[in-house]
PDB file of C-alpha atoms in Angstrom:
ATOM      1  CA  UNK P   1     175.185 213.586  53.513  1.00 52.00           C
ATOM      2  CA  UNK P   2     173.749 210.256  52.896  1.00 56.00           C
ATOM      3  CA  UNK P   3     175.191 207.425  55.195  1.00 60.00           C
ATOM      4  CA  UNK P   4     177.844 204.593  53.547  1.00 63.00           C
ATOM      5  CA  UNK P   5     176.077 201.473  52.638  1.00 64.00           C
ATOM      6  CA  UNK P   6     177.989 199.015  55.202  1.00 64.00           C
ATOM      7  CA  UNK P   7     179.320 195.918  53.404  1.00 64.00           C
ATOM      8  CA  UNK P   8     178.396 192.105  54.946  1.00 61.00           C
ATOM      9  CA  UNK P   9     180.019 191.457  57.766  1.00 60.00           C
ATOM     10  CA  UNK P  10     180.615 194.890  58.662  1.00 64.00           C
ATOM     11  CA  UNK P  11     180.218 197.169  61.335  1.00 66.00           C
ATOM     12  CA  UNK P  12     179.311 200.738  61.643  1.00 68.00           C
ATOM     13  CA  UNK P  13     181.671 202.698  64.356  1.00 69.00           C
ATOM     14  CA  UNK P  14     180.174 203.984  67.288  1.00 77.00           C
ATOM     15  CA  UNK P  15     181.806 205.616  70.164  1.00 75.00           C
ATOM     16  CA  UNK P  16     180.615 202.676  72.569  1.00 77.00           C
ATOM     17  CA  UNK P  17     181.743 200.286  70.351  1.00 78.00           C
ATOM     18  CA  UNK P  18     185.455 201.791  69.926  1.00 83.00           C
ATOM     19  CA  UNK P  19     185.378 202.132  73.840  1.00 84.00           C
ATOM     20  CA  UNK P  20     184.486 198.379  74.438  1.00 87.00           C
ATOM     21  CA  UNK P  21     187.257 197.505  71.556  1.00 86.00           C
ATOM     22  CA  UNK P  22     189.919 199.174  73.304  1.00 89.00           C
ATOM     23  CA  UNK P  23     188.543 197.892  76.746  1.00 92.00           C
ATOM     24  CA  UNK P  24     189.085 194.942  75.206  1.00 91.00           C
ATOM     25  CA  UNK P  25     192.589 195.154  74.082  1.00 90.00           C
ATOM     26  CA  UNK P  26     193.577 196.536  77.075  1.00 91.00           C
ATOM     27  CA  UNK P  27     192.310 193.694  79.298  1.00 90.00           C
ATOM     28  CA  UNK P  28     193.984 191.096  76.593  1.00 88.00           C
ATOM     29  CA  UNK P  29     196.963 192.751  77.211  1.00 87.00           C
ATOM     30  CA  UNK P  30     196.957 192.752  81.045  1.00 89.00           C
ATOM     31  CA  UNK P  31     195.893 189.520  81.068  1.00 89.00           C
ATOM     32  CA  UNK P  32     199.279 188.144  79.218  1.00 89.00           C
ATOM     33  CA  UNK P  33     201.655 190.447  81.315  1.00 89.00           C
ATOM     34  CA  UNK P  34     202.196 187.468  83.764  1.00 89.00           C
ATOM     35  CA  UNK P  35     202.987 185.425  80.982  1.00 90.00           C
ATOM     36  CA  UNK P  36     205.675 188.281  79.417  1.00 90.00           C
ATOM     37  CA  UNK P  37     206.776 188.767  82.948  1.00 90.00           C
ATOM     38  CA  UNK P  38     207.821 184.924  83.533  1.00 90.00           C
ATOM     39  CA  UNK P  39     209.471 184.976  80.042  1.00 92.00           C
ATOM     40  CA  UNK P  40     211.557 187.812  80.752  1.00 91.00           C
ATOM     41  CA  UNK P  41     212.405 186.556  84.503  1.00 91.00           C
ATOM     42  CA  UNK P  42     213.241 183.056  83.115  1.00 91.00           C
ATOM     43  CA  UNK P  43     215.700 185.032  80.746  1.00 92.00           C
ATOM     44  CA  UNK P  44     217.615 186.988  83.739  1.00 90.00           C
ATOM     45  CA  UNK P  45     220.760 186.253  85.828  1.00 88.00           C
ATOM     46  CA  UNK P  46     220.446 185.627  89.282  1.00 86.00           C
ATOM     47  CA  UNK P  47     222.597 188.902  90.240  1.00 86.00           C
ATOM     48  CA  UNK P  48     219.436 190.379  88.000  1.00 84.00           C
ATOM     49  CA  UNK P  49     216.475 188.779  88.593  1.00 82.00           C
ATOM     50  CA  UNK P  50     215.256 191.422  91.653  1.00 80.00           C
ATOM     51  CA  UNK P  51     215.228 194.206  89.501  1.00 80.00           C
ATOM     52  CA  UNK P  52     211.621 195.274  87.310  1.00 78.00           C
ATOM     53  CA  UNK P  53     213.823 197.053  84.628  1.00 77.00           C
ATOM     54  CA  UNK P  54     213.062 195.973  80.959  1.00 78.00           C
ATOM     55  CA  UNK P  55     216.184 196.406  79.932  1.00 80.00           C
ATOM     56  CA  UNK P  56     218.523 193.151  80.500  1.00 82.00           C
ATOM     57  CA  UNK P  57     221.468 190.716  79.357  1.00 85.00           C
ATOM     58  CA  UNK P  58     219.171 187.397  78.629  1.00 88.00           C
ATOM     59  CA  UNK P  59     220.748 184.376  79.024  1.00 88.00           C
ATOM     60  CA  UNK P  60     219.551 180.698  78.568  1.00 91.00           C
ATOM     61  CA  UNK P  61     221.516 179.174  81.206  1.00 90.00           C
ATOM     62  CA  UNK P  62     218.550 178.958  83.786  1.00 90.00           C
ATOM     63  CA  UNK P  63     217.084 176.557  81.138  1.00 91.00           C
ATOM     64  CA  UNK P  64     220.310 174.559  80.583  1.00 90.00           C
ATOM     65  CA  UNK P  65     220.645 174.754  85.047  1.00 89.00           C
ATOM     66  CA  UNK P  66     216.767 173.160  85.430  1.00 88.00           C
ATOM     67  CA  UNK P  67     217.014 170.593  82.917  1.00 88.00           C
ATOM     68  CA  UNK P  68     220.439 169.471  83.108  1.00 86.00           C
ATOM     69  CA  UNK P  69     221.990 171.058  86.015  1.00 77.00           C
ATOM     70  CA  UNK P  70     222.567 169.503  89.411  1.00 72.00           C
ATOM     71  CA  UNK P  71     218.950 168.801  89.804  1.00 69.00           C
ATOM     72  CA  UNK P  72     218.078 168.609  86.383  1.00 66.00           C
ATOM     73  CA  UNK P  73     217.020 165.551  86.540  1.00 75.00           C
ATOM     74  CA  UNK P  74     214.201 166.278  88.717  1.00 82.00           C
ATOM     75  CA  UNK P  75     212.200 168.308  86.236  1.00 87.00           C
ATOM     76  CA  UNK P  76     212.529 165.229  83.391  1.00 89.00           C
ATOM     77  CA  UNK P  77     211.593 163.140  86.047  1.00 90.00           C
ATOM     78  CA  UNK P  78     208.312 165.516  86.993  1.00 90.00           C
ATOM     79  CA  UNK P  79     207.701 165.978  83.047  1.00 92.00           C
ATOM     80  CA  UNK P  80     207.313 161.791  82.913  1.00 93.00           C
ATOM     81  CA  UNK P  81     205.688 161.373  86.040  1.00 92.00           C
ATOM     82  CA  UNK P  82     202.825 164.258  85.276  1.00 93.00           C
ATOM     83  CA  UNK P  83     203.056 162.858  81.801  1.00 94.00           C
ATOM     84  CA  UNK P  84     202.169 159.239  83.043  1.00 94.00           C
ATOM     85  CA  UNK P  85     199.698 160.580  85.250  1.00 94.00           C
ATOM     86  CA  UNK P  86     197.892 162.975  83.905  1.00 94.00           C
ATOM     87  CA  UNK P  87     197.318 160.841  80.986  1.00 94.00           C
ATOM     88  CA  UNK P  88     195.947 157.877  83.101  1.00 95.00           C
ATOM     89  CA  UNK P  89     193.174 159.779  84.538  1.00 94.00           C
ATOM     90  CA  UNK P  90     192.053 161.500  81.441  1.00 94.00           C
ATOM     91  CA  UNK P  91     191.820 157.676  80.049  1.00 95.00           C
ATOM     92  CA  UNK P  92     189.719 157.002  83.766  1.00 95.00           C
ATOM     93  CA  UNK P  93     187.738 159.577  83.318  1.00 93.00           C
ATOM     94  CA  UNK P  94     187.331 158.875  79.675  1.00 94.00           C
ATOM     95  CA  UNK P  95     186.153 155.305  80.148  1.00 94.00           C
ATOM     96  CA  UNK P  96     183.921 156.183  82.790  1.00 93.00           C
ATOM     97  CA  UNK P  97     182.792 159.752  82.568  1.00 92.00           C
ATOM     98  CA  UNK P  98     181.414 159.354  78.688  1.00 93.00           C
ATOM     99  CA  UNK P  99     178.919 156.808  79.838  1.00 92.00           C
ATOM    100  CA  UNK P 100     178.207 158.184  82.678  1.00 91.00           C
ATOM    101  CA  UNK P 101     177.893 161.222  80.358  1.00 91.00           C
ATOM    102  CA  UNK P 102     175.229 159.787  78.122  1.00 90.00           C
ATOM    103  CA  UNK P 103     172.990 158.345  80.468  1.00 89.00           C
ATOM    104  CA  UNK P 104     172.601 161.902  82.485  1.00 87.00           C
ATOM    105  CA  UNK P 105     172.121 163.127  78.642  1.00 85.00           C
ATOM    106  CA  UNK P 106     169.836 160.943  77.989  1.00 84.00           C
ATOM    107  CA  UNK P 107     167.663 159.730  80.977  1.00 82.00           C
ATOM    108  CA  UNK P 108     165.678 162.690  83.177  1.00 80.00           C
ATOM    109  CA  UNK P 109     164.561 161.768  86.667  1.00 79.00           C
ATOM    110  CA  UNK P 110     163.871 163.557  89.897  1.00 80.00           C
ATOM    111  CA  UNK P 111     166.433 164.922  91.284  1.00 78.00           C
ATOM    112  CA  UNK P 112     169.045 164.283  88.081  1.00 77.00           C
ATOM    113  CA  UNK P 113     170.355 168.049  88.132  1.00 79.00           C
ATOM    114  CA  UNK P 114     170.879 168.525  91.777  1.00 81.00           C
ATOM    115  CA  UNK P 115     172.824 165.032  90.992  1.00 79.00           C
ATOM    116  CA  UNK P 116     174.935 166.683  88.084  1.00 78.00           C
ATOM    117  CA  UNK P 117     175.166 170.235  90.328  1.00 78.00           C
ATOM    118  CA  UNK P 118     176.949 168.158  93.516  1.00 77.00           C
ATOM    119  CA  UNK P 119     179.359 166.494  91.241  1.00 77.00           C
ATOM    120  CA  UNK P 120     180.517 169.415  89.747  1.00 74.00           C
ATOM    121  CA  UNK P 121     180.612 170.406  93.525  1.00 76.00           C
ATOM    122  CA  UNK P 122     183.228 167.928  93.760  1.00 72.00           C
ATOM    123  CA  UNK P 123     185.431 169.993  91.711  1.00 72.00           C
ATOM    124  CA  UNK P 124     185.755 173.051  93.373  1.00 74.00           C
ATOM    125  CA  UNK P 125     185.633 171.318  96.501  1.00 76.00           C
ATOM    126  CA  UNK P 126     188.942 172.461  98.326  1.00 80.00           C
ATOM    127  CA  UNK P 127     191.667 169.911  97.746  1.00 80.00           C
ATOM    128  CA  UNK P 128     192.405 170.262 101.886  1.00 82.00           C
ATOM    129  CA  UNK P 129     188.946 169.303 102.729  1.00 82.00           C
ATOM    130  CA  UNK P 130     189.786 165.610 101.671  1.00 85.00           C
ATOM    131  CA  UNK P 131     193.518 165.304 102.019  1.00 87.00           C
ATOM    132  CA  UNK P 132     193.778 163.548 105.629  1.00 88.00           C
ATOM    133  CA  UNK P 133     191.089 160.955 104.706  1.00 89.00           C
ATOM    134  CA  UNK P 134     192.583 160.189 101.701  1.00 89.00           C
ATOM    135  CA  UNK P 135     195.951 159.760 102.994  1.00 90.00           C
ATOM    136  CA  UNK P 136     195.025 157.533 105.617  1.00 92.00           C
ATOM    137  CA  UNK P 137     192.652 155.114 102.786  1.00 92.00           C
ATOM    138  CA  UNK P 138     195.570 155.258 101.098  1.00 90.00           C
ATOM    139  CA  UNK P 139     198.084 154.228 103.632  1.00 89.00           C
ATOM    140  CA  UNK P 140     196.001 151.520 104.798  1.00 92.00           C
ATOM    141  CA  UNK P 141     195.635 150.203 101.510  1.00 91.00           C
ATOM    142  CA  UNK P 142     198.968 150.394 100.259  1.00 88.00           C
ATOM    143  CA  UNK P 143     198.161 152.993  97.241  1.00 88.00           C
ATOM    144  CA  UNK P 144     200.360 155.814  99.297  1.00 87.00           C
ATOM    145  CA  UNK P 145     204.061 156.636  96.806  1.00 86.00           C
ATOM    146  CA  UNK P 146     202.260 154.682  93.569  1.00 90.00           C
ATOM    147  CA  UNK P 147     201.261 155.800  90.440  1.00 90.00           C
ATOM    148  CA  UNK P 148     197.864 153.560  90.443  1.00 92.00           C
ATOM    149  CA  UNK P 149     197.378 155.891  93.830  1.00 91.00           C
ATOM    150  CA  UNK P 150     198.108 159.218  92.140  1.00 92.00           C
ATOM    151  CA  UNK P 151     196.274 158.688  88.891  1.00 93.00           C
ATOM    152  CA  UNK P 152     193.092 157.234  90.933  1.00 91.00           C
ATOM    153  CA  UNK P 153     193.594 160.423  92.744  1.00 91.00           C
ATOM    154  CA  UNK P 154     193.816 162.756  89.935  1.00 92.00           C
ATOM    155  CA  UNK P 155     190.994 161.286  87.810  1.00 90.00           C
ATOM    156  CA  UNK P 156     188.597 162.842  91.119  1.00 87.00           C
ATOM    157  CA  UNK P 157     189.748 165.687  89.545  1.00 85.00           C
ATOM    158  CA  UNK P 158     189.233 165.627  85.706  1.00 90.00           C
ATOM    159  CA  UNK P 159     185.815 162.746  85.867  1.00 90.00           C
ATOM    160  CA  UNK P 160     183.360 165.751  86.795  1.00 88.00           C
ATOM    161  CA  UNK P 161     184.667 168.031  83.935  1.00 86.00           C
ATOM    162  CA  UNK P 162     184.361 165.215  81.381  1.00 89.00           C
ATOM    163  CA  UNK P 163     180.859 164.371  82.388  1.00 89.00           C
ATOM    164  CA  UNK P 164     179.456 168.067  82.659  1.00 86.00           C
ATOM    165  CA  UNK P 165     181.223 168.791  79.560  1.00 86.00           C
ATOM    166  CA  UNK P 166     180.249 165.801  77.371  1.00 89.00           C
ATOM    167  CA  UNK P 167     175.983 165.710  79.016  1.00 87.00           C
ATOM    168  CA  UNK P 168     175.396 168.719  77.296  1.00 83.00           C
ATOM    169  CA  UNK P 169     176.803 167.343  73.925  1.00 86.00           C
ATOM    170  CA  UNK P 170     174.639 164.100  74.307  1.00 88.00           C
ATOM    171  CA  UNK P 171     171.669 165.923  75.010  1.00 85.00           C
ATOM    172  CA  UNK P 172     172.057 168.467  71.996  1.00 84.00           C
ATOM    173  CA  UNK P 173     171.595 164.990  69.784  1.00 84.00           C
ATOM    174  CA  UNK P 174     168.608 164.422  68.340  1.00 86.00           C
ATOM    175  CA  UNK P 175     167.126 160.761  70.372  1.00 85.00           C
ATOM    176  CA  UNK P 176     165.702 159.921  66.618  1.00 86.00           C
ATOM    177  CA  UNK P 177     169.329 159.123  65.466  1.00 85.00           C
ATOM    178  CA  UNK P 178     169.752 156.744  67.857  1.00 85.00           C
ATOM    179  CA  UNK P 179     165.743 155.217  67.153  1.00 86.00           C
ATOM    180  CA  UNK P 180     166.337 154.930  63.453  1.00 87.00           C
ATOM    181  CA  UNK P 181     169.294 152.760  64.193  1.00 86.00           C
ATOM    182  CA  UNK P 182     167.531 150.557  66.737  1.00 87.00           C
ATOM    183  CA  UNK P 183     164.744 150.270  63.883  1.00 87.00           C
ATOM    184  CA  UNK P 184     167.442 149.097  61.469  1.00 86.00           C
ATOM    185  CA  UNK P 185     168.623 146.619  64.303  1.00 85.00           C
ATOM    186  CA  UNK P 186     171.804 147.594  65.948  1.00 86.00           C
ATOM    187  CA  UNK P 187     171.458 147.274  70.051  1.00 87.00           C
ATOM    188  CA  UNK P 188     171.276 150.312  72.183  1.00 86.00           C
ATOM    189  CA  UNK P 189     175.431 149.442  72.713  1.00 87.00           C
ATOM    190  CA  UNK P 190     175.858 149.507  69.324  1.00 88.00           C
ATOM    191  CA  UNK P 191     173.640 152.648  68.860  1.00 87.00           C
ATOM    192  CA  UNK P 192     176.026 154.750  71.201  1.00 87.00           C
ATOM    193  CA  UNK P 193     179.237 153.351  70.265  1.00 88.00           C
ATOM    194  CA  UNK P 194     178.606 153.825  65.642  1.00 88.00           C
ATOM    195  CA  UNK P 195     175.975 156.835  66.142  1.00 86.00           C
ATOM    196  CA  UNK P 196     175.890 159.090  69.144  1.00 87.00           C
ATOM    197  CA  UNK P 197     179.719 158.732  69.971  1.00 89.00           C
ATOM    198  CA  UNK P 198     181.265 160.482  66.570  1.00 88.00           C
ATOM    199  CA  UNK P 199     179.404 162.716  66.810  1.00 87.00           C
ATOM    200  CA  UNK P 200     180.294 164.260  70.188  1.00 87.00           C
ATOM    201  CA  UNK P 201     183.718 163.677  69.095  1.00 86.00           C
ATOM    202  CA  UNK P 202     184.980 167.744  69.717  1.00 83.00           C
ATOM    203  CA  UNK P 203     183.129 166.930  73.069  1.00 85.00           C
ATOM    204  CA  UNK P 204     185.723 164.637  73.820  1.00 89.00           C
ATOM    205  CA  UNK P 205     188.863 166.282  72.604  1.00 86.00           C
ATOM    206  CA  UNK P 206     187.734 169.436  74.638  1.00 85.00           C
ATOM    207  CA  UNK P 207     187.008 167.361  77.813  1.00 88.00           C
ATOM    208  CA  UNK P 208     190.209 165.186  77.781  1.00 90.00           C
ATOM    209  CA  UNK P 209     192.161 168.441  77.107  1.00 88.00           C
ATOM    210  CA  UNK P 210     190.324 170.475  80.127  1.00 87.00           C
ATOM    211  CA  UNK P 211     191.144 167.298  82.260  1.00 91.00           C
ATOM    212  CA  UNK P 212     194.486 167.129  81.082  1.00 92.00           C
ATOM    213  CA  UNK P 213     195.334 170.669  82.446  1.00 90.00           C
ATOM    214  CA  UNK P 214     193.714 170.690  85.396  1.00 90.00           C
ATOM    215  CA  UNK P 215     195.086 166.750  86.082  1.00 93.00           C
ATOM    216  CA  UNK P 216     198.754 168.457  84.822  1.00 93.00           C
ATOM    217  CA  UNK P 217     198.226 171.097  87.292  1.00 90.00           C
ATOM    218  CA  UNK P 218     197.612 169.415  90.476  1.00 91.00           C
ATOM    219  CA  UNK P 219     199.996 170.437  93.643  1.00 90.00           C
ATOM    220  CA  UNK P 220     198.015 169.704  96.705  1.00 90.00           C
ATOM    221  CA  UNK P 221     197.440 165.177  95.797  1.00 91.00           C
ATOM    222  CA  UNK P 222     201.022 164.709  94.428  1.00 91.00           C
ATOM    223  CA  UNK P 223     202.468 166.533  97.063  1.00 90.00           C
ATOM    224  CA  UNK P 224     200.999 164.685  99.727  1.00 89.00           C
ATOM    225  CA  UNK P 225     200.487 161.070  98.173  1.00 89.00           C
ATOM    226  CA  UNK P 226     203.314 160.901  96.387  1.00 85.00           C
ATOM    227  CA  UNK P 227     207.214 160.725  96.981  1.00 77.00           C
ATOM    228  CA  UNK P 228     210.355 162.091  95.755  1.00 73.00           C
ATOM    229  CA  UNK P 229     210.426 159.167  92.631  1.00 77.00           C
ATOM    230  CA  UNK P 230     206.980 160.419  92.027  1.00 85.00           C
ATOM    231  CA  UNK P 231     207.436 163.897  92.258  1.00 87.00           C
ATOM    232  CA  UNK P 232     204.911 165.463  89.125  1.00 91.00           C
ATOM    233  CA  UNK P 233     206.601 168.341  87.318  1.00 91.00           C
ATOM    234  CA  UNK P 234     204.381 171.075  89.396  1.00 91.00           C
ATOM    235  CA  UNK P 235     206.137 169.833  92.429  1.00 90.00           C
ATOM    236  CA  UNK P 236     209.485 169.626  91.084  1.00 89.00           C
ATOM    237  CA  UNK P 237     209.128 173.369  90.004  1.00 88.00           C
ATOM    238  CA  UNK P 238     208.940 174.198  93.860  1.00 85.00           C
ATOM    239  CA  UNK P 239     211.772 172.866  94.089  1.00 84.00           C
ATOM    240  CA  UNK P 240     214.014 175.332  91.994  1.00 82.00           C
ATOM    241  CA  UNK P 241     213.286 178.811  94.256  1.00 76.00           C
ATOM    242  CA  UNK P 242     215.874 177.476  95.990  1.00 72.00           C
ATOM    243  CA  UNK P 243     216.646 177.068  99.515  1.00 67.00           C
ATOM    244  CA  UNK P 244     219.304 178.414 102.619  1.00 67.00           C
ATOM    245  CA  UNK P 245     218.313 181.676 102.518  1.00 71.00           C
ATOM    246  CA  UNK P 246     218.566 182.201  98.435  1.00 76.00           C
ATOM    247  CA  UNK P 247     215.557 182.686  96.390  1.00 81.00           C
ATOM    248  CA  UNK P 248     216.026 181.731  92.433  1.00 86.00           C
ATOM    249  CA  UNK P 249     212.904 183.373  91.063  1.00 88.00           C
ATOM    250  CA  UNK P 250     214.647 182.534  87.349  1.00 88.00           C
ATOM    251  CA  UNK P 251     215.461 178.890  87.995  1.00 90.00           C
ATOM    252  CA  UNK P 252     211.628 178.972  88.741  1.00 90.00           C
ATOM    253  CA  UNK P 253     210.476 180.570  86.184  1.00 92.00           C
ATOM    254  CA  UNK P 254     212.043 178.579  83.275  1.00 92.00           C
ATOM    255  CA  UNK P 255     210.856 175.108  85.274  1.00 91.00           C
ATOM    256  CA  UNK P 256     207.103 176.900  84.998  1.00 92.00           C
ATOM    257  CA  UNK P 257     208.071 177.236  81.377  1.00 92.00           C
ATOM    258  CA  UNK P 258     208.679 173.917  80.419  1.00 93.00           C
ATOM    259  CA  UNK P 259     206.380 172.689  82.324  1.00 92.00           C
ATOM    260  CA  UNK P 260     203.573 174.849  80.497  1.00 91.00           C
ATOM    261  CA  UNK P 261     205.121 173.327  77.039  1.00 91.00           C
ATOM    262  CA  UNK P 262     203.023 169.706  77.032  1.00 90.00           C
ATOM    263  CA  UNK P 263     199.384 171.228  77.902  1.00 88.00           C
ATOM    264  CA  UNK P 264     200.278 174.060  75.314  1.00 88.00           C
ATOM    265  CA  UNK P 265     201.481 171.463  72.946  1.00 88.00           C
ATOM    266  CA  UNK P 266     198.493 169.325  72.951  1.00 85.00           C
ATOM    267  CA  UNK P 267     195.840 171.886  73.072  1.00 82.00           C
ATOM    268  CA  UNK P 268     197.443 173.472  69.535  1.00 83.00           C
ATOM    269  CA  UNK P 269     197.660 169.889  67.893  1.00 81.00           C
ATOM    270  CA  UNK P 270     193.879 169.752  68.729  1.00 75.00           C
ATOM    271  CA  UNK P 271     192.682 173.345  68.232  1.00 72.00           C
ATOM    272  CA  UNK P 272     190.141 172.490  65.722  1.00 70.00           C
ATOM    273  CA  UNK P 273     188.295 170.195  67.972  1.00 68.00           C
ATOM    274  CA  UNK P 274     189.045 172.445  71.170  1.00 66.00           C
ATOM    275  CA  UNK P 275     187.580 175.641  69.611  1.00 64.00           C
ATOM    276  CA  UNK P 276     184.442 173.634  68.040  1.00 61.00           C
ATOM    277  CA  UNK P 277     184.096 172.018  71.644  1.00 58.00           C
ATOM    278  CA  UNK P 278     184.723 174.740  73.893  1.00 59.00           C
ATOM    279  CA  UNK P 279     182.075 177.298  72.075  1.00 58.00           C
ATOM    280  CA  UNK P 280     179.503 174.264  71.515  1.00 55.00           C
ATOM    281  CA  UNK P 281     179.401 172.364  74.417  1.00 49.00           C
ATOM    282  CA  UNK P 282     181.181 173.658  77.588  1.00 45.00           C
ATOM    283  CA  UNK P 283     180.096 177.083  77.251  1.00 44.00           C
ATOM    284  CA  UNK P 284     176.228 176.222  76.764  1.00 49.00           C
ATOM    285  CA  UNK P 285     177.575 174.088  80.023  1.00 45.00           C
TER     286      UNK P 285
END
């Protein structure tokens, strides 16, 4: 029996292949159960939210208790704060990681990747490790309980992710783009700014929207530098599991559900940049 002429694109079935599809499936699945399971807790009653059945009365009044119940005001304030703050130290680590980005692109020396390598370091550098020095800088320097304090703080965070992110874009440009504008006069300034910089421009929606999150996400630095008129949305969600001796899982839940909406927001207003930027640059990163 002669074998079917696969069309373009196509792929013949094998039984690895329809065991690493299901694998697949299977692990997408599993991997959004969390999500389905905070959903479906943020839509239970207190008297119900202890129980693992599937089978429910939802209600919506956890969301109309955490944004304009007793202590509604809390989350708004968190959403504004993080909002204010996350945004200042992407725009930090904007103004001073893409530079900083296009000179390690650019320039090789000894010792320039071990350079790069420690200040990724800093990243996943435990948050602990530098939280007593910090608070005492910024107690002595008056930067303890302000936002200046908390986005300087943050922007530690998010600068090494822009710069690893955006040096590989830089160096995946051809140098003789940036020669034949020298040659037809423009300054090296004006050689990064009109050529290099539009063009690594899903570099830098995918960087500002990794730095975002992870700036968005931060516990440890606002909890400890900031105060209760600071209070980012991450620690204002703590705040609903209650206290006394009563637990509200739900109340938590449908802060942690709100509070997902602006990252989620932004990253789908720039999904044509993030996808192009994510499988160009940060993966080859």
């Amino acid at each position: 029996m002669a074998r079917r002429e696969l069309m373009p694109g196509q792929k013949r079935l094998t039984p690895g292949g329809v065991g690493a599809e299901v694998l697949t499936v299977l692990w997408f699945v599993f991997s959004l159960f969390p999500i389905v399971w905070l959903i479906l807790l943020s839509l239970k009653s207190t008297e119900q939210q202890q129980n693992t059945f599937f089978t429910f009365t939802p209600t919506l009044d956890n969301f109309r208790f955490v944004l304009f119940g007793q202590t509604g005001s809390d989350l708004r304030q968190g959403l504004f704060n993080s909002l204010i703050t996350s945004a200042g130290a992407v725009l930090v680590s904007l103004i001073i990681g893409i530079p900083a980005a296009y000179a390690a692109g650019r320039w090789k020396y000894k010792g320039s990747d071990d350079l790069m390598f420690q200040m990724l370091s800093f990243r996943f550098a435990p948050e602990l490790m530098v939280l007593v020095p910090l608070f005492i800088i910024y107690r002595q320097t008056g930067l303890l309980d302000s936002s200046l304090g908390l986005i300087w703080v943050l922007q530690l965070v998010t600068m090494p992710l822009v710069v690893w992110i955006l040096r590989s874009y830089f160096q995946d440009l051809p140098p003789d783009l940036e020669q034949a504008a020298l040659l037809d006069g423009y300054t090296r300034t004006q050689a990064f700014v009109r050529i290099a910089l539009p063009l690594v421009r899903p570099g830098i929606a995918a960087g500002a929207l990794l730095a975002f999150i992870f700036a968005w996400n931060s516990y440890v630095f606002p909890l400890i530098l900031a105060n209760n008129e600071l209070k980012t949305v991450t620690v204002a969600i703590a705040t609903f599991q209650g206290g006394g001796g009563q637990i509200y899982y739900n109340h938590a839940a449908a802060a942690a559900l709100i509070g997902a909406l602006p990252p989620l927001i932004l990253a789908l207003s720039i999904q044509r940049y993030l996808v192009r930027g994510l499988s160009f640059g940060a993966v080859k990163a």
